mmCIF file of C-alpha atoms in Angstrom:
data_model
loop_
_atom_site.group_PDB
_atom_site.id
_atom_site.type_symbol
_atom_site.label_atom_id
_atom_site.label_comp_id
_atom_site.label_asym_id
_atom_site.label_seq_id
_atom_site.Cartn_x
_atom_site.Cartn_y
_atom_site.Cartn_z
ATOM 1 C CA PHE T 756 0.029 -0.046 -0.022
ATOM 2 C CA HIS T 757 1.021 3.678 -0.379
ATOM 3 C CA GLY T 758 3.725 4.666 1.962
ATOM 4 C CA ALA T 759 4.957 1.193 2.831
ATOM 5 C CA ILE T 760 8.565 0.814 3.769
ATOM 6 C CA SER T 761 10.359 -2.477 2.841
ATOM 7 C CA PHE T 762 13.747 -4.092 2.341
ATOM 8 C CA ALA T 763 14.507 -5.107 -1.292
ATOM 9 C CA ILE T 764 17.549 -6.912 -2.879
ATOM 10 C CA HIS T 765 20.131 -4.245 -3.906
ATOM 11 C CA SER T 766 19.885 -3.064 -7.457
ATOM 12 C CA LYS T 767 20.987 -0.326 -9.726
ATOM 13 C CA GLU T 768 19.942 0.951 -12.988
ATOM 14 C CA ILE T 769 21.974 -0.394 -15.926
ATOM 15 C CA HIS T 770 22.711 1.901 -18.884
ATOM 16 C CA ASN T 771 20.348 1.214 -21.822
ATOM 17 C CA PHE T 772 18.452 -1.501 -19.937
ATOM 18 C CA LYS T 773 15.142 0.310 -20.606
ATOM 19 C CA ASP T 774 16.021 0.708 -24.273
ATOM 20 C CA PHE T 775 16.676 -3.071 -24.374
ATOM 21 C CA LEU T 776 13.339 -3.901 -22.923
ATOM 22 C CA GLN T 777 11.646 -1.506 -25.480
ATOM 23 C CA SER T 778 13.219 -3.506 -28.304
ATOM 24 C CA VAL T 779 11.790 -6.850 -27.020
ATOM 25 C CA TYR T 780 8.982 -8.217 -29.328
ATOM 26 C CA PRO T 781 7.526 -11.709 -29.741
ATOM 27 C CA HIS T 782 9.354 -12.183 -33.095
ATOM 28 C CA TRP T 783 12.631 -10.984 -31.408
ATOM 29 C CA THR T 784 13.495 -14.620 -30.899
ATOM 30 C CA GLU T 785 11.218 -17.289 -32.192
ATOM 31 C CA THR T 786 12.986 -19.954 -30.208
ATOM 32 C CA ASP T 787 12.274 -18.270 -26.810
ATOM 33 C CA GLY T 788 8.971 -19.843 -25.744
ATOM 34 C CA PHE T 789 8.932 -17.841 -22.585
ATOM 35 C CA ILE T 790 8.598 -14.472 -24.294
ATOM 36 C CA GLN T 791 5.822 -15.725 -26.551
ATOM 37 C CA ASP T 792 3.837 -17.223 -23.680
ATOM 38 C CA PHE T 793 4.373 -14.098 -21.554
ATOM 39 C CA TRP T 794 3.345 -11.832 -24.487
ATOM 40 C CA GLU T 795 -0.012 -13.660 -24.981
ATOM 41 C CA ASP T 796 -0.802 -13.695 -21.337
ATOM 42 C CA ALA T 797 0.279 -10.059 -20.720
ATOM 43 C CA PHE T 798 -1.617 -8.531 -23.631
ATOM 44 C CA SER T 799 -4.477 -11.006 -23.787
ATOM 45 C CA CYS T 800 -3.843 -11.913 -27.482
ATOM 46 C CA SER T 801 -2.644 -14.759 -29.544
ATOM 47 C CA LEU T 802 0.437 -14.988 -31.760
ATOM 48 C CA PRO T 803 0.495 -16.698 -35.149
ATOM 49 C CA ASN T 804 0.500 -20.514 -34.883
ATOM 50 C CA SER T 805 -1.019 -20.238 -31.377
ATOM 51 C CA ASN T 806 -3.838 -22.493 -30.203
ATOM 52 C CA LEU T 807 -5.421 -19.622 -28.194
ATOM 53 C CA SER T 808 -8.703 -18.121 -29.383
ATOM 54 C CA LYS T 809 -7.977 -14.509 -28.593
ATOM 55 C CA THR T 810 -7.530 -11.286 -30.480
ATOM 56 C CA VAL T 811 -4.480 -11.619 -32.759
ATOM 57 C CA CYS T 812 -1.524 -9.871 -31.442
ATOM 58 C CA THR T 813 -0.214 -7.017 -33.668
ATOM 59 C CA GLY T 814 3.442 -7.501 -32.450
ATOM 60 C CA GLU T 815 3.503 -3.742 -31.760
ATOM 61 C CA GLU T 816 2.310 -3.950 -28.163
ATOM 62 C CA MET T 817 4.635 -2.105 -25.832
ATOM 63 C CA LEU T 818 5.950 -3.598 -22.559
ATOM 64 C CA GLU T 819 6.042 -0.070 -21.000
ATOM 65 C CA SER T 820 2.267 0.128 -21.325
ATOM 66 C CA LEU T 821 1.803 -2.821 -18.831
ATOM 67 C CA PRO T 822 0.838 -1.754 -15.288
ATOM 68 C CA ALA T 823 3.621 -1.964 -12.738
ATOM 69 C CA PRO T 824 2.233 -4.890 -10.636
ATOM 70 C CA TYR T 825 2.454 -6.975 -13.873
ATOM 71 C CA PHE T 826 5.727 -5.780 -15.370
ATOM 72 C CA GLU T 827 8.389 -3.372 -14.216
ATOM 73 C CA MET T 828 10.617 -1.475 -16.699
ATOM 74 C CA SER T 829 13.294 -0.864 -14.109
ATOM 75 C CA MET T 830 16.034 -3.195 -13.031
ATOM 76 C CA THR T 831 14.790 -5.387 -10.218
ATOM 77 C CA GLY T 832 16.975 -6.904 -7.524
ATOM 78 C CA HIS T 833 16.739 -10.407 -8.910
ATOM 79 C CA SER T 834 17.647 -9.223 -12.417
ATOM 80 C CA TYR T 835 20.573 -7.217 -11.078
ATOM 81 C CA SER T 836 21.786 -10.244 -9.173
ATOM 82 C CA ILE T 837 21.703 -12.336 -12.378
ATOM 83 C CA TYR T 838 23.392 -9.557 -14.276
ATOM 84 C CA ASN T 839 26.332 -9.507 -11.764
ATOM 85 C CA ALA T 840 26.501 -13.383 -11.744
ATOM 86 C CA VAL T 841 26.994 -13.503 -15.529
ATOM 87 C CA TYR T 842 29.825 -11.005 -15.265
ATOM 88 C CA ALA T 843 31.417 -12.866 -12.411
ATOM 89 C CA LEU T 844 31.443 -16.047 -14.483
ATOM 90 C CA ALA T 845 32.936 -14.115 -17.405
ATOM 91 C CA HIS T 846 35.755 -12.774 -15.183
ATOM 92 C CA ALA T 847 36.404 -16.318 -13.830
ATOM 93 C CA LEU T 848 36.591 -17.738 -17.359
ATOM 94 C CA SER T 849 38.974 -15.061 -18.258
ATOM 95 C CA SER T 850 41.192 -15.767 -15.250
ATOM 96 C CA MET T 851 41.132 -19.445 -16.145
ATOM 97 C CA HIS T 852 42.225 -18.634 -19.687
ATOM 98 C CA LEU T 853 45.093 -16.363 -18.478
ATOM 99 C CA ALA T 854 46.201 -19.030 -16.056
ATOM 100 C CA GLY T 855 46.374 -21.603 -18.793
ATOM 101 C CA THR T 856 43.625 -23.839 -17.385
ATOM 102 C CA ILE T 857 41.730 -23.362 -20.708
ATOM 103 C CA ARG T 858 43.705 -23.950 -23.869
ATOM 104 C CA ASN T 859 42.478 -23.499 -27.355
ATOM 105 C CA ARG T 860 42.125 -26.752 -29.306
ATOM 106 C CA ARG T 861 41.854 -27.273 -33.012
ATOM 107 C CA ASP T 862 39.804 -29.906 -34.698
ATOM 108 C CA ALA T 863 40.843 -32.022 -37.681
ATOM 109 C CA LYS T 864 40.141 -29.148 -40.021
ATOM 110 C CA GLY T 865 42.217 -26.621 -38.016
ATOM 111 C CA LYS T 866 39.310 -24.759 -36.610
ATOM 112 C CA LEU T 867 39.232 -23.652 -33.007
ATOM 113 C CA SER T 868 36.873 -25.796 -30.969
ATOM 114 C CA PRO T 869 35.384 -24.957 -27.626
ATOM 115 C CA GLN T 870 36.683 -26.692 -24.523
ATOM 116 C CA TYR T 871 34.240 -27.962 -21.978
ATOM 117 C CA VAL T 872 34.720 -26.654 -18.499
ATOM 118 C CA ASP T 873 33.375 -28.452 -15.440
ATOM 119 C CA PRO T 874 31.615 -26.247 -12.962
ATOM 120 C CA TRP T 875 33.961 -27.219 -10.016
ATOM 121 C CA GLN T 876 36.859 -25.771 -12.081
ATOM 122 C CA LEU T 877 35.493 -22.289 -11.581
ATOM 123 C CA HIS T 878 35.338 -22.463 -7.836
ATOM 124 C CA SER T 879 38.932 -21.379 -7.095
ATOM 125 C CA PHE T 880 38.633 -18.569 -9.638
ATOM 126 C CA LEU T 881 35.303 -17.254 -8.178
ATOM 127 C CA GLN T 882 36.890 -17.013 -4.653
ATOM 128 C CA ARG T 883 37.851 -13.410 -3.896
ATOM 129 C CA ILE T 884 37.216 -12.144 -7.242
ATOM 130 C CA SER T 885 36.529 -8.430 -7.429
ATOM 131 C CA PHE T 886 35.447 -6.132 -10.322
ATOM 132 C CA ASN T 887 33.404 -3.004 -11.084
ATOM 133 C CA ASN T 888 30.213 -3.485 -13.077
ATOM 134 C CA SER T 889 28.910 -1.088 -15.613
ATOM 135 C CA ALA T 890 26.650 0.518 -12.977
ATOM 136 C CA GLY T 891 29.730 1.555 -10.935
ATOM 137 C CA ASP T 892 29.133 -0.944 -8.114
ATOM 138 C CA GLU T 893 32.097 -2.941 -6.892
ATOM 139 C CA ILE T 894 31.370 -6.665 -6.912
ATOM 140 C CA ALA T 895 33.413 -8.565 -4.511
ATOM 141 C CA LEU T 896 33.111 -12.284 -3.710
ATOM 142 C CA ASN T 897 34.460 -13.717 -0.382
ATOM 143 C CA GLU T 898 36.649 -16.829 0.118
ATOM 144 C CA TYR T 899 33.563 -18.901 -0.344
ATOM 145 C CA GLY T 900 32.549 -17.320 -3.661
ATOM 146 C CA GLU T 901 29.617 -15.492 -1.867
ATOM 147 C CA LEU T 902 28.623 -11.901 -2.491
ATOM 148 C CA ALA T 903 28.213 -9.959 0.658
ATOM 149 C CA ALA T 904 25.541 -7.725 -0.675
ATOM 150 C CA GLY T 905 23.321 -5.414 1.350
ATOM 151 C CA PHE T 906 19.731 -4.358 0.915
ATOM 152 C CA ASP T 907 17.853 -1.230 -0.463
ATOM 153 C CA ILE T 908 15.202 0.338 1.738
ATOM 154 C CA THR T 909 12.453 1.237 -0.638
ATOM 155 C CA ASN T 910 9.215 3.422 -0.153
ATOM 156 C CA LEU T 911 6.100 2.372 -2.234
ATOM 157 C CA VAL T 912 4.378 5.294 -3.900
ATOM 158 C CA THR T 913 0.993 4.464 -5.567
ATOM 159 C CA PHE T 914 -1.040 6.531 -7.977
ATOM 160 C CA PRO T 915 -4.912 6.694 -8.706
ATOM 161 C CA ASN T 916 -4.416 4.597 -11.799
ATOM 162 C CA ASN T 917 -3.265 1.608 -9.802
ATOM 163 C CA SER T 918 0.346 2.072 -10.927
ATOM 164 C CA TYR T 919 3.202 2.559 -8.468
ATOM 165 C CA VAL T 920 6.851 3.163 -8.245
ATOM 166 C CA ARG T 921 9.455 1.993 -5.632
ATOM 167 C CA VAL T 922 11.591 4.942 -4.450
ATOM 168 C CA LYS T 923 14.979 4.138 -2.777
ATOM 169 C CA VAL T 924 15.059 5.966 0.514
ATOM 170 C CA GLY T 925 17.962 4.207 2.186
ATOM 171 C CA SER T 926 20.293 1.220 2.330
ATOM 172 C CA LEU T 927 21.631 -1.469 4.620
ATOM 173 C CA ASP T 928 25.309 -2.136 3.729
ATOM 174 C CA PRO T 929 27.162 -4.677 5.901
ATOM 175 C CA GLN T 930 30.471 -3.506 4.436
ATOM 176 C CA ALA T 931 30.009 0.075 5.508
ATOM 177 C CA PRO T 932 32.008 1.597 8.347
ATOM 178 C CA PRO T 933 30.729 0.833 11.910
ATOM 179 C CA GLY T 934 27.776 2.908 12.754
ATOM 180 C CA LYS T 935 26.929 3.672 9.143
ATOM 181 C CA GLU T 936 25.490 0.382 8.034
ATOM 182 C CA LEU T 937 22.030 1.701 8.015
ATOM 183 C CA THR T 938 21.170 4.955 6.248
ATOM 184 C CA ILE T 939 17.647 6.435 5.658
ATOM 185 C CA ASN T 940 16.752 9.618 3.844
ATOM 186 C CA GLU T 941 13.628 10.652 5.699
ATOM 187 C CA ASP T 942 13.023 13.607 3.352
ATOM 188 C CA ARG T 943 12.419 11.214 0.436
ATOM 189 C CA ILE T 944 9.729 9.159 2.276
ATOM 190 C CA LYS T 945 6.076 9.705 1.144
ATOM 191 C CA TRP T 946 3.950 8.586 4.068
ATOM 192 C CA HIS T 947 0.321 7.340 3.815
ATOM 193 C CA ARG T 948 -2.072 10.132 4.598
ATOM 194 C CA ARG T 949 -3.300 8.272 7.711
ATOM 195 C CA PHE T 950 0.186 8.078 9.070
ATOM 196 C CA THR T 951 1.747 10.731 11.196
ATOM 197 C CA LYS T 952 5.343 11.509 12.065
ATOM 198 C CA VAL T 953 4.284 12.636 15.625
ATOM 199 C CA PRO T 954 5.368 9.861 18.162
ATOM 200 C CA PRO T 955 2.469 8.147 19.794
ATOM 201 C CA LEU T 956 1.478 9.139 23.371
ATOM 202 C CA SER T 957 2.723 6.913 26.052
ATOM 203 C CA LEU T 958 0.108 4.851 27.864
ATOM 204 C CA CYS T 959 2.413 4.246 30.884
ATOM 205 C CA ASN T 960 1.558 5.918 34.159
ATOM 206 C CA ALA T 961 3.843 8.208 36.186
ATOM 207 C CA ASN T 962 5.853 6.519 38.904
ATOM 208 C CA CYS T 963 4.367 6.435 42.375
ATOM 209 C CA HIS T 964 5.771 8.528 45.163
ATOM 210 C CA PRO T 965 7.658 6.664 47.952
ATOM 211 C CA GLY T 966 5.125 4.901 50.186
ATOM 212 C CA TYR T 967 2.345 4.893 47.593
ATOM 213 C CA GLY T 968 1.008 2.258 45.238
ATOM 214 C CA LYS T 969 -1.427 1.906 42.265
ATOM 215 C CA LYS T 970 -3.979 -0.722 41.397
ATOM 216 C CA LYS T 971 -5.757 -1.177 38.155
ATOM 217 C CA LYS T 972 -9.428 -0.434 38.210
ATOM 218 C CA GLU T 973 -11.728 -3.389 37.629
#
């Protein structure tokens, strides 16, 4: 609801990400069944060669026209995590190649052939890997290959047309200096109209004077 405060997986906007989403169409990749199924369900239409008896999709439907509860044009925390995971694997494979673990091989015709890499071979290269992604965040994995990521604190702002936006109002960073792990920008918070910033009145009674006592009325 409007004014809600919540924790979310840390994310950051990636350059040209929205432009990429605007270029996605059902014919963008005919072999991607997920996009086709999602398109028919989201826009309540049927694509060519579909068994659904709905209005035929024009192929010109826009993802940005979908309501926020159904599809978000911004980079979500889960998408951002996948984005960083792909880059971490790319850096690990590059380190393996530089270390000589991966060697180019040629087939009988002299063409380079890809070499199969077992997942366990990546473990040592993923440990303590560190790089800066295109969003400017430093991605660093510990000795176990885990990312010590924090959380974003978001404020949900709704509108009369049932759309909404999540506004980042703070963060929880376990790698921040002591005492600065939690930061909140109160000026950016949009409270619900029924909420008040005035602290609630205490229901506690004043202390008794020496020699006196209080008893709850039945």
